[in-house]
CSV table of C-alpha atoms in Angstrom, one decimal:
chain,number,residue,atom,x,y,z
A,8,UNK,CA,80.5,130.9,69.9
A,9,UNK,CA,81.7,129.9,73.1
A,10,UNK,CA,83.0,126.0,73.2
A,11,UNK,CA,80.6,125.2,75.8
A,12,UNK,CA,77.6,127.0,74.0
A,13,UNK,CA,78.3,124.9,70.8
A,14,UNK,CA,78.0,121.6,73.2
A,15,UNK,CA,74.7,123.1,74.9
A,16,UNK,CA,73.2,123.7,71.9
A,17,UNK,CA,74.1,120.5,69.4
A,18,UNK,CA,74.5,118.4,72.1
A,19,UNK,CA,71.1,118.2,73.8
A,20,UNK,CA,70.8,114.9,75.0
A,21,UNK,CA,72.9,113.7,77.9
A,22,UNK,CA,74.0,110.6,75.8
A,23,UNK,CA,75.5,112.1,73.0
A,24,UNK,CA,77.4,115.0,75.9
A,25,UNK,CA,78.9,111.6,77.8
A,26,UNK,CA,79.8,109.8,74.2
A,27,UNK,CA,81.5,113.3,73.2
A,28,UNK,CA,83.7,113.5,76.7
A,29,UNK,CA,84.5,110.2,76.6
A,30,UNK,CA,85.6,110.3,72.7
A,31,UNK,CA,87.8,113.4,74.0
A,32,UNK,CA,89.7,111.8,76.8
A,33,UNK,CA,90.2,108.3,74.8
A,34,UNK,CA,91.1,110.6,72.1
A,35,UNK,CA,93.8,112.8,74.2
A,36,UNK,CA,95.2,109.1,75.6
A,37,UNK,CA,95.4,107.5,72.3
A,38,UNK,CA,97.8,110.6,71.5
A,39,UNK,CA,100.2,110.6,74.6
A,40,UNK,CA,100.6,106.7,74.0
A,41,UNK,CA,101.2,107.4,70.1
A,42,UNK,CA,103.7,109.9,69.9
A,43,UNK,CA,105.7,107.0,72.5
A,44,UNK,CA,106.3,105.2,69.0
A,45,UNK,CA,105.9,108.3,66.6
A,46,UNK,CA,108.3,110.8,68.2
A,47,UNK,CA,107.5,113.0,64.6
A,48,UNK,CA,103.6,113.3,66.7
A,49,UNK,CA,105.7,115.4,69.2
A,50,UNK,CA,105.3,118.3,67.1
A,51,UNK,CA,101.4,118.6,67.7
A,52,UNK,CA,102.2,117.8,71.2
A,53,UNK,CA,101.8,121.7,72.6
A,54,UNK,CA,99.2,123.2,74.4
A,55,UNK,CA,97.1,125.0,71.3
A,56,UNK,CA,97.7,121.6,69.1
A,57,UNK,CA,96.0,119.6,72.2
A,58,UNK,CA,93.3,121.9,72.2
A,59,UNK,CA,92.5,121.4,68.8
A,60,UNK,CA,92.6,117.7,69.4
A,61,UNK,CA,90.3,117.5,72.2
A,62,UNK,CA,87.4,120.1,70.6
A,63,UNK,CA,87.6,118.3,67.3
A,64,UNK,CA,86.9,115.1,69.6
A,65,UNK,CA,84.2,117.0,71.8
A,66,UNK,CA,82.4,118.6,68.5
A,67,UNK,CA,82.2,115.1,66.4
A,68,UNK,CA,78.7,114.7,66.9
A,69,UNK,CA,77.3,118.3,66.8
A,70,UNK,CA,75.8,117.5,63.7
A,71,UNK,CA,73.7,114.8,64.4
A,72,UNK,CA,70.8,117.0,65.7
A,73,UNK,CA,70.1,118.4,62.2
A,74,UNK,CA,70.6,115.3,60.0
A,75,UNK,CA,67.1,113.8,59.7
A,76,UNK,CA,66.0,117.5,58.4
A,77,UNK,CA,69.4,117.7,55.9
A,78,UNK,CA,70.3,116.4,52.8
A,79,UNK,CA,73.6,116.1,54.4
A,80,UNK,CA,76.3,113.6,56.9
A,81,UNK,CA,76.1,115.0,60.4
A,82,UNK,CA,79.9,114.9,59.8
A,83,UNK,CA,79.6,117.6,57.2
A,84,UNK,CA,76.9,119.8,59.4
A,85,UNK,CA,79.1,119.7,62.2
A,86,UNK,CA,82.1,121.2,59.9
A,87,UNK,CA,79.9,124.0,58.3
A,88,UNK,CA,78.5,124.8,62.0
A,89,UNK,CA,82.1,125.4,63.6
A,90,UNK,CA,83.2,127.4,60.0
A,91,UNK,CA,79.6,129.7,60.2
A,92,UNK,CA,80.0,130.3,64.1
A,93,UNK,CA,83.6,130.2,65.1
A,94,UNK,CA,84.4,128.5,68.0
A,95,UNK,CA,85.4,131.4,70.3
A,96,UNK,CA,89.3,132.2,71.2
A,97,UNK,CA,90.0,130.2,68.6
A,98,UNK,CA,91.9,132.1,65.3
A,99,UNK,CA,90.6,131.1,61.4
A,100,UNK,CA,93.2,128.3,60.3
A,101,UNK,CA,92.4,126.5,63.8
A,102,UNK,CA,88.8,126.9,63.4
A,103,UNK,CA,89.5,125.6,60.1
A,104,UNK,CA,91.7,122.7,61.2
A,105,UNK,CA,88.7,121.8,64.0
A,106,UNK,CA,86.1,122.1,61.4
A,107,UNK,CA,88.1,119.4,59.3
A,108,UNK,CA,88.4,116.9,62.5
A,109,UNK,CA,84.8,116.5,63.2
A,110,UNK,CA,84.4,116.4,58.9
A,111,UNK,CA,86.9,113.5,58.5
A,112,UNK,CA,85.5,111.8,61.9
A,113,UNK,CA,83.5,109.5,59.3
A,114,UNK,CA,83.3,108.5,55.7
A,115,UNK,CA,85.5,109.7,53.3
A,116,UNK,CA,89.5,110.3,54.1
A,117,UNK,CA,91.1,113.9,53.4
A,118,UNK,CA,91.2,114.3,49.6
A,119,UNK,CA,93.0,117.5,48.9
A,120,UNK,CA,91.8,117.3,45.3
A,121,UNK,CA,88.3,116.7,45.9
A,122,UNK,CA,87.5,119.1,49.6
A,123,UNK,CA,88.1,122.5,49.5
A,124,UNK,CA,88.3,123.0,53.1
A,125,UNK,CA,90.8,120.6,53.3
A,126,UNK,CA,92.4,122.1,50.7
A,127,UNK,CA,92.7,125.6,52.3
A,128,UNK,CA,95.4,124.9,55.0
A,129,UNK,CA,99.0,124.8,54.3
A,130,UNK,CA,100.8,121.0,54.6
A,131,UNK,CA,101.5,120.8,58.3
A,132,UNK,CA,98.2,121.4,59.2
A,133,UNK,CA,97.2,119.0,56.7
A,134,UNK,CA,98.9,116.6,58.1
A,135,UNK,CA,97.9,117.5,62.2
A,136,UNK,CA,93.8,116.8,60.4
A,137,UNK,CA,95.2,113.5,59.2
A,138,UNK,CA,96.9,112.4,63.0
A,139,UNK,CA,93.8,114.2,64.8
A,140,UNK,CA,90.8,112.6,62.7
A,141,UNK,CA,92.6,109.5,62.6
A,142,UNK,CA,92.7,109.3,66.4
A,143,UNK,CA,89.0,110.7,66.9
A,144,UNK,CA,87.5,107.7,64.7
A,145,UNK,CA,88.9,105.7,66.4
A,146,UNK,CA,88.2,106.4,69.6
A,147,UNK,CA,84.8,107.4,68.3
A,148,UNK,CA,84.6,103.3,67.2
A,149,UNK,CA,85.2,102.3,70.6
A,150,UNK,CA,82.3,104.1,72.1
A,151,UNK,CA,80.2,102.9,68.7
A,152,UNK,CA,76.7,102.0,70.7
A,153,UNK,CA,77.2,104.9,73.3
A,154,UNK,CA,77.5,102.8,76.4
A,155,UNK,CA,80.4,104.1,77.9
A,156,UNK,CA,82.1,100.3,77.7
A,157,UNK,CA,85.9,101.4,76.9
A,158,UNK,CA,86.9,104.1,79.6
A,159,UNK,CA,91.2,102.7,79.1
A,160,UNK,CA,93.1,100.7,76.5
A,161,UNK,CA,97.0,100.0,76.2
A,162,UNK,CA,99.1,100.0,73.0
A,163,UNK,CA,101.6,98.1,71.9
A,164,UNK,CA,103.7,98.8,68.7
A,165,UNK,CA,106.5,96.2,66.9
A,166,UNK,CA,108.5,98.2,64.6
A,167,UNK,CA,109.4,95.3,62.1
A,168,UNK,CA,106.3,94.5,61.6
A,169,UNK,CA,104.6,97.8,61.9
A,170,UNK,CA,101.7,96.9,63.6
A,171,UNK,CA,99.9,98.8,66.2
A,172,UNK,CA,98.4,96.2,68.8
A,173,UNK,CA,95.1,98.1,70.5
A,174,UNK,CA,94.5,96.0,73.5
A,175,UNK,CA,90.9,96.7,75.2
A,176,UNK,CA,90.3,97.2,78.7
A,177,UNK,CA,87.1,95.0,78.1
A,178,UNK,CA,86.4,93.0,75.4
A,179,UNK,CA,83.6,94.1,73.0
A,180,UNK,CA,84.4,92.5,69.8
A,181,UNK,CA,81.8,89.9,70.9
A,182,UNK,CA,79.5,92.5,70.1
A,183,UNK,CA,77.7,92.1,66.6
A,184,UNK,CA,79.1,94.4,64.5
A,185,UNK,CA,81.2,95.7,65.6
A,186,UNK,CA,85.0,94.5,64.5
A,187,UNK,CA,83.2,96.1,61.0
A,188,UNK,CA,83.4,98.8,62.3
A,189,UNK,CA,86.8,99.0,63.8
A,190,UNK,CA,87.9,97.7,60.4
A,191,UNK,CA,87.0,100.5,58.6
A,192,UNK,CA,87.9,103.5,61.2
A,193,UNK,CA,91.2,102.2,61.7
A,194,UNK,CA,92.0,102.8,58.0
A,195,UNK,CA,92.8,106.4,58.4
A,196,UNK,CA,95.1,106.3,61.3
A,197,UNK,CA,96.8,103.3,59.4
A,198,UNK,CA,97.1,105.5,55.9
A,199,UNK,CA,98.6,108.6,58.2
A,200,UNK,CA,100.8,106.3,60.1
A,201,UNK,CA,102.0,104.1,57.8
A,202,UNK,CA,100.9,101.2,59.9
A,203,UNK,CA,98.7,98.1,60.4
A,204,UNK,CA,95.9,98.2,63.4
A,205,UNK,CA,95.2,95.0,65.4
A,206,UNK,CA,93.0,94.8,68.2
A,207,UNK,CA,93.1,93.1,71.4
């Protein structure tokens, strides 16, 4: 199934379209200003790896159409939908490794003893899941309430310290809620990277 197809069809409101674009391009910026500190990112930094990125960002949400009628986490929908249908142009393992973004979006980190899906790609692409999901929760955090708020951010990084600063274009941790939220979606990122997130 075409990209654009997968969007048309799971994506049906306008809202959850905008959210999705926006999670992409906050998404694809959080990565260029990563790999500034983590010149090991630089590995994931060519054109197919971006790609992978930015869909996994664009599906997140494809699932959420179907989760009042399933027993199931739009996060998990949205994996089995890209592993039934195949996102076209794109080969098995990187259907696999896009299927495993929009899984790990939410809830539970990668457990290769406990997710089979996980558990079928090799260790680098293990560990591109990790930096990829990692970056779409949190990017998925800042647009939390759908409203388009964040459109730019900076980061700054201190290498003693290890801590990753986030600093906001606006400031929405007035909003109720919501640093709850940040605290638990930074957790992956911080687990992949070694590192301690702080926001701004």
């Amino acid at each position: 199934m075409e990209l654009k197809d997968f969007m048309k069809n799971y994506l049906w409101q306008d809202s959850l379209i905008d959210h999705s674009k926006l999670v992409a391009r906050l998404s694809l910026r959080m990565f260029y200003k990563l790999k500034n500190f983590f010149p090991n990112l630089n590995q994931f930094e060519n054109k197919e790896d971006i790609k992978l990125l930015e869909y996994g960002a664009l599906l997140h949400d494809i699932g959420v159409v179907f989760e009042k009628k399933m027993d199931k986490g739009h996060h998990k929908i949205g994996r089995d939908l890209i592993i039934d249908n195949k996102i076209s142009g794109l080969d098995e393992e990187s259907n696999l490794v896009v299927a495993n973004i929009v899984r790990y979006h939410r809830r539970a980190h990668p457990d290769i003893n406990k997710h089979k899906y996980y558990k079928m790609l090799n260790n680098n692409l293990q560990r591109k899941v990790d930096v990829f999901s990692g970056i779409v929760r949190l990017a998925d955090a800042l647009d939390y309430n759908h409203f388009n708020m964040v459109d730019d951010f900076e980061l700054k990084f201190d290498e003693n310290s290890r801590i990753l600063t986030l600093i906001l274009s606006v400031n929405i941790m007035l909003n109720i809620g919501f640093k709850e939220l940040l605290d638990k979606k930074k957790e992956l990122l911080e687990k992949t990277l070694d590192i301690k997130v702080q926001f701004n």
